[in-house]
Short mmCIF file of N, CA and C in Angstrom, two decimals:
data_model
loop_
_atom_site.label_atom_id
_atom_site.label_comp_id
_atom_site.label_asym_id
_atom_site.label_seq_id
_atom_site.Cartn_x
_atom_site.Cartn_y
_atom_site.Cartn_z
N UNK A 1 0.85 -1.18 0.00
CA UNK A 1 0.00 0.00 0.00
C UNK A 1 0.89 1.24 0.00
N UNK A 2 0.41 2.36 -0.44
CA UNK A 2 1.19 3.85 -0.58
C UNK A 2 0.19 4.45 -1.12
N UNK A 3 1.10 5.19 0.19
CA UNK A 3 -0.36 6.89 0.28
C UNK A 3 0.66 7.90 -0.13
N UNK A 4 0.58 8.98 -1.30
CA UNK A 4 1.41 10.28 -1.45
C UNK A 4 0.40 11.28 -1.21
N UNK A 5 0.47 11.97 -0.40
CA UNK A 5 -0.04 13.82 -0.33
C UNK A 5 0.69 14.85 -0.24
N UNK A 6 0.49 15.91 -0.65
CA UNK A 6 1.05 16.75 -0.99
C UNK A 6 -0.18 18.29 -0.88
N UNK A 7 0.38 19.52 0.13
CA UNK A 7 -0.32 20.42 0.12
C UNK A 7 0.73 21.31 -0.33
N UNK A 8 0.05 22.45 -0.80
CA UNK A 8 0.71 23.66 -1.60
C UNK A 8 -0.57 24.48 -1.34
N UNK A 9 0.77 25.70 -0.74
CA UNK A 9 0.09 27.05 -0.72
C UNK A 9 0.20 28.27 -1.63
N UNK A 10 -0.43 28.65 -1.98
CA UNK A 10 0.46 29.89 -3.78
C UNK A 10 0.52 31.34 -2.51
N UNK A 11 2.01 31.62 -2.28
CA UNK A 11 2.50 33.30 -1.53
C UNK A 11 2.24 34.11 -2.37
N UNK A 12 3.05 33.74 -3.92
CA UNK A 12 3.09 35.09 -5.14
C UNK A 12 2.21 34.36 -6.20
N UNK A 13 2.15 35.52 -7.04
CA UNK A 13 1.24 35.17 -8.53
C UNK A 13 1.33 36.02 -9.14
N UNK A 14 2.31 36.35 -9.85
CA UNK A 14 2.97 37.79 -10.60
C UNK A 14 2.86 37.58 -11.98
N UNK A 15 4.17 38.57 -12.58
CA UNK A 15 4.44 38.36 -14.23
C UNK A 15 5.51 39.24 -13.85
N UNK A 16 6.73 38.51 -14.54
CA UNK A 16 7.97 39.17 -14.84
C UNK A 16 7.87 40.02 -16.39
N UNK A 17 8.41 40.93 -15.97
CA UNK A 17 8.01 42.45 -17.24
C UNK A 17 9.32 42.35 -17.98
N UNK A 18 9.59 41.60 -19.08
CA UNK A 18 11.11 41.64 -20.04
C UNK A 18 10.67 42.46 -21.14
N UNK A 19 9.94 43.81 -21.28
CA UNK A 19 9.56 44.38 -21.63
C UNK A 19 11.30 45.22 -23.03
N UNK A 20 12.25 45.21 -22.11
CA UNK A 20 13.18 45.66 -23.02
C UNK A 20 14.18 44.63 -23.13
N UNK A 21 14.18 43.00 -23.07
CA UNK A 21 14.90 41.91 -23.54
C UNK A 21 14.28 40.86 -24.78
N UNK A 22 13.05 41.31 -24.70
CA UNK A 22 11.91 40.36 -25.58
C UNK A 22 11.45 41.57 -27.09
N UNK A 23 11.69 40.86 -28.05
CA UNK A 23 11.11 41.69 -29.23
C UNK A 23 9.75 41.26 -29.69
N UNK A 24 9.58 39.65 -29.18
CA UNK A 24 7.72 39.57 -29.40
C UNK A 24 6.90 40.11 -28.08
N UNK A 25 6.13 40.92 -28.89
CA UNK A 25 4.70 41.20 -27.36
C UNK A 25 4.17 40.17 -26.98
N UNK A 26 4.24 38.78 -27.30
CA UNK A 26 3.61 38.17 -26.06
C UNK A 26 4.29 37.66 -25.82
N UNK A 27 5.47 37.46 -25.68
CA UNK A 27 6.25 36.71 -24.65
C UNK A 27 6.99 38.51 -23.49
N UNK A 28 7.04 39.41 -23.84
CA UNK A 28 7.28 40.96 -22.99
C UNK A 28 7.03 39.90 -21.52
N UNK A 29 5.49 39.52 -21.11
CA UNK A 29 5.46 39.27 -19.53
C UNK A 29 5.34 37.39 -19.35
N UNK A 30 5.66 37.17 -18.63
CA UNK A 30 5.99 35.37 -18.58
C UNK A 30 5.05 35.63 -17.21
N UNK A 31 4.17 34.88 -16.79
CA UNK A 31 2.91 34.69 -15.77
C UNK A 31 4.06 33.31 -14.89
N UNK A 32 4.15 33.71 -13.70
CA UNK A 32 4.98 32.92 -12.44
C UNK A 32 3.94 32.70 -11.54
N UNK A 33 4.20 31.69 -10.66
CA UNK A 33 3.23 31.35 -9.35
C UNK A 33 4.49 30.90 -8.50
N UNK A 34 4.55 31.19 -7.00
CA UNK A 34 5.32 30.80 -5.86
C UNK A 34 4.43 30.05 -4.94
N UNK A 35 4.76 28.61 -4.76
CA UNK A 35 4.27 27.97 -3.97
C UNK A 35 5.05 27.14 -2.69
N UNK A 36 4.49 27.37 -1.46
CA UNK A 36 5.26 26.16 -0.20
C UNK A 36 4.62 25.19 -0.29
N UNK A 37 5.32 24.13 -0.21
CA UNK A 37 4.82 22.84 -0.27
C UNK A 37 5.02 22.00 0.97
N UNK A 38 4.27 21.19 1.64
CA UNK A 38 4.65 20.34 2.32
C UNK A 38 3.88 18.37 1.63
N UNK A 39 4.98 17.57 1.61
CA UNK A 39 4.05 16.24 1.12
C UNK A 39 4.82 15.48 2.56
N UNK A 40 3.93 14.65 2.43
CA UNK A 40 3.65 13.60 3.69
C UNK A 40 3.68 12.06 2.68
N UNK A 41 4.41 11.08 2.96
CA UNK A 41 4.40 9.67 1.68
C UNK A 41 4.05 8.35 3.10
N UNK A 42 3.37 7.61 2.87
CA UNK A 42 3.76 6.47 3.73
C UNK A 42 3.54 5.08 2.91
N UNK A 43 3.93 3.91 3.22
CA UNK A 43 3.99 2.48 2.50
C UNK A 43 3.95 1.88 3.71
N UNK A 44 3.69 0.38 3.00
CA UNK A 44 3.50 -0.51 3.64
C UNK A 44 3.87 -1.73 2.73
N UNK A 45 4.87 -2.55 3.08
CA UNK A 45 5.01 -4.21 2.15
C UNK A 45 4.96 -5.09 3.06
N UNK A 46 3.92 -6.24 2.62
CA UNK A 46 3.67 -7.64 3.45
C UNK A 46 4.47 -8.21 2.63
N UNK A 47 5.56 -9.26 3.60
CA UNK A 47 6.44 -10.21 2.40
C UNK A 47 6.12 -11.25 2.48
N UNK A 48 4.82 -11.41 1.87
CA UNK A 48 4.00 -12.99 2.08
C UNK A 48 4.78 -14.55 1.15
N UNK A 49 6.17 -13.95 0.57
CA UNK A 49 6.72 -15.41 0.02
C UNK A 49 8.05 -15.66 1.17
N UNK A 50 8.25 -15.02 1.83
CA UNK A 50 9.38 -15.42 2.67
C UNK A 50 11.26 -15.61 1.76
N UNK A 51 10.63 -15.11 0.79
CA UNK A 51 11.78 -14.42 -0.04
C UNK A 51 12.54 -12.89 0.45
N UNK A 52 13.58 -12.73 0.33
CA UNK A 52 14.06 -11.41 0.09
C UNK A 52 13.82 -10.54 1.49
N UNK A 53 14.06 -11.18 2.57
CA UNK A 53 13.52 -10.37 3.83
C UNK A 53 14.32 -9.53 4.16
N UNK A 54 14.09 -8.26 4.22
CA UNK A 54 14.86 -7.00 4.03
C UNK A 54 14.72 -6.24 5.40
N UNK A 55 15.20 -4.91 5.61
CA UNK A 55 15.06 -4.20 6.59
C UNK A 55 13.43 -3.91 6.50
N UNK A 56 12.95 -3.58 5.65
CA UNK A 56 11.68 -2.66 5.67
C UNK A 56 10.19 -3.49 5.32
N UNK A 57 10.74 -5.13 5.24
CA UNK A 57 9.02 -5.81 5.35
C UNK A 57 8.70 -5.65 6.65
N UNK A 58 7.13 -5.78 6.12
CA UNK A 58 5.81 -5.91 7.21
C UNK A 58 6.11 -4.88 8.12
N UNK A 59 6.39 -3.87 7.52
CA UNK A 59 6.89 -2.51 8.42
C UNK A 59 6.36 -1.03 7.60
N UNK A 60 6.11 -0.46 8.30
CA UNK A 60 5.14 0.95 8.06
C UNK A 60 6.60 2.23 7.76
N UNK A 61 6.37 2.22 6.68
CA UNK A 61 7.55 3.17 6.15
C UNK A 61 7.20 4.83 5.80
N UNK A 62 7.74 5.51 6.27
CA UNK A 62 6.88 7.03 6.41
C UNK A 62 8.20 7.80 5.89
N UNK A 63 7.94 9.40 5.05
CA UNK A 63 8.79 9.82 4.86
C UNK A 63 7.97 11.59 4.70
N UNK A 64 8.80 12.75 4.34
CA UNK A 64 8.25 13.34 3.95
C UNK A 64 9.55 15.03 4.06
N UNK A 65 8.30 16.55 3.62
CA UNK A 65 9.38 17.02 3.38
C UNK A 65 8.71 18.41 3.23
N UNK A 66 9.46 19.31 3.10
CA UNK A 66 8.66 21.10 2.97
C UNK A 66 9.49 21.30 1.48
N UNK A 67 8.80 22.19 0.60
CA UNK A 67 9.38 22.51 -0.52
C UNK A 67 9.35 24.21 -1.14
N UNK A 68 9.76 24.13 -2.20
CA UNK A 68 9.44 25.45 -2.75
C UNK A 68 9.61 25.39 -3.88
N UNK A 69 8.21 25.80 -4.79
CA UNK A 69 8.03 25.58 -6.28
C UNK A 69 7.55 27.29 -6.88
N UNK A 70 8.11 27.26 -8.12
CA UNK A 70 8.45 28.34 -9.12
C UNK A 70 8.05 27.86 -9.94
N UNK A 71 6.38 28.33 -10.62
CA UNK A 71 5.96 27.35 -11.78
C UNK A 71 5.37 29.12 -12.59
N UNK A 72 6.03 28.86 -14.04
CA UNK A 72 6.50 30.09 -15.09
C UNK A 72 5.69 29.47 -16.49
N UNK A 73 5.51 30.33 -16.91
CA UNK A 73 3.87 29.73 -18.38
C UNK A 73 3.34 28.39 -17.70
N UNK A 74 2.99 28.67 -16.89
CA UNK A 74 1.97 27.29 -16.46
C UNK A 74 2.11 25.74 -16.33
N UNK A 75 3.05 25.93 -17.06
CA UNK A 75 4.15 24.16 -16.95
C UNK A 75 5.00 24.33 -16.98
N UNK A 76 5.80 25.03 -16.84
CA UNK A 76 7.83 24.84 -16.30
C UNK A 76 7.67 24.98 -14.88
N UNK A 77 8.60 24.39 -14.38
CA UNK A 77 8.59 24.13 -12.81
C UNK A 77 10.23 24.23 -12.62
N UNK A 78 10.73 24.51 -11.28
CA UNK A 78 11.72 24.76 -10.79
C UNK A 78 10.99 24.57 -9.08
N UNK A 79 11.47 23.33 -8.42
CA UNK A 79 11.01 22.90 -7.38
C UNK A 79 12.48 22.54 -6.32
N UNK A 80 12.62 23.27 -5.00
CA UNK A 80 13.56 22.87 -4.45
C UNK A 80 12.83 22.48 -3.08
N UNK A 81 13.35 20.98 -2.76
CA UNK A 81 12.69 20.25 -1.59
C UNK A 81 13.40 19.82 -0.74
N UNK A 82 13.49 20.15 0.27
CA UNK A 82 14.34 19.53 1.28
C UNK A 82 13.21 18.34 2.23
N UNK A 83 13.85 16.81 2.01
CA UNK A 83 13.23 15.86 2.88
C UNK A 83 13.99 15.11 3.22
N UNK A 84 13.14 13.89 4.14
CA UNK A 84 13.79 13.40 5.35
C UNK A 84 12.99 12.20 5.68
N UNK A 85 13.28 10.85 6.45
CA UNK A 85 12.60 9.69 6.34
C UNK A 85 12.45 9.32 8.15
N UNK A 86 11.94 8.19 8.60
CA UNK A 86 12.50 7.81 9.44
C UNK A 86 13.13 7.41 10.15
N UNK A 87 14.46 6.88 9.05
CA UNK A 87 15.76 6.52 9.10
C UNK A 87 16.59 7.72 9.52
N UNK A 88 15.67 9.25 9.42
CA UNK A 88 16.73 10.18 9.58
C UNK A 88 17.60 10.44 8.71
N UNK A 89 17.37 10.23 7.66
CA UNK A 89 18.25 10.35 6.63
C UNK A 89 17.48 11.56 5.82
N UNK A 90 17.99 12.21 5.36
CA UNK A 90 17.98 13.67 5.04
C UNK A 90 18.84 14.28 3.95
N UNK A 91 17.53 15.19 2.68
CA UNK A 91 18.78 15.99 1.64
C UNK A 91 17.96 16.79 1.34
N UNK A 92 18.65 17.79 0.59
CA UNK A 92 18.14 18.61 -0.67
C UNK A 92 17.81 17.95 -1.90
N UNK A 93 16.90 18.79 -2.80
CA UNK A 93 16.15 17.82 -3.91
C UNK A 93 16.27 19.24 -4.89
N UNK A 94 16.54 19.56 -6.15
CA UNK A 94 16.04 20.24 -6.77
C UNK A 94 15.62 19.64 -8.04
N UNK A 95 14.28 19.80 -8.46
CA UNK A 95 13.72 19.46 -9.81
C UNK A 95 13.31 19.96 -10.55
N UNK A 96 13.40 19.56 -11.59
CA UNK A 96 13.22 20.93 -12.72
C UNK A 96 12.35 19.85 -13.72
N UNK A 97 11.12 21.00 -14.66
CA UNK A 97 10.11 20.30 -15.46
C UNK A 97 10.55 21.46 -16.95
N UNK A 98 11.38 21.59 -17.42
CA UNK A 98 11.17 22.76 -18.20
C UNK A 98 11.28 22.50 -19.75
N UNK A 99 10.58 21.19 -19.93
CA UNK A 99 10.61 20.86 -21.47
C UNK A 99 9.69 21.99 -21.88
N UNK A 100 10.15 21.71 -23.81
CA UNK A 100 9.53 22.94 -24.23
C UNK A 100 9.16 22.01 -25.56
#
């Protein structure tokens, strides 16, 4: 079983003005959103063949993390997440969505 949630709050909701770097008028303002994020993940594996018995069968595995997302024309993303498990194990994450 696995549960992912994820809440996001929007702080900003602007438009950057490249008014004298851009020669087409509709690209002049690019529409941005600033969001905090917090997601919460948990699992669960039953190891019902008695194969492969690892640290983490039949054990409730939880993880999670606070973030900060920069989402620019409505689908490019620039997301930096710092998370952490119950192992205590802990990093920085930065992800980026910016196909075109």
């Amino acid at each position: 079983a696995y549960i992912k949630t994820s809440l996001q709050w929007l702080i900003h909701n602007g438009k950057w003005n490249l008014n004298q770097l851009m020669p087409i008028d509709a690209s002049k303002k690019i529409p941005f959103q600033i969001f905090v994020t917090i997601n919460n993940d948990l699992s669960y594996v039953e190891n019902t063949t008695g194969f492969n018995k690892g640290q983490f069968n039949d054990k409730l595995i939880w993880g999670g993390g606070l973030g900060l997302e920069i989402v620019a024309y409505y689908d490019k993303m620039i997301k930096l997440e710092y998370s952490f498990n119950q192992l205590f194990e802990n990093d920085v994450f930065l992800h980026l969505n910016l196909s075109f």
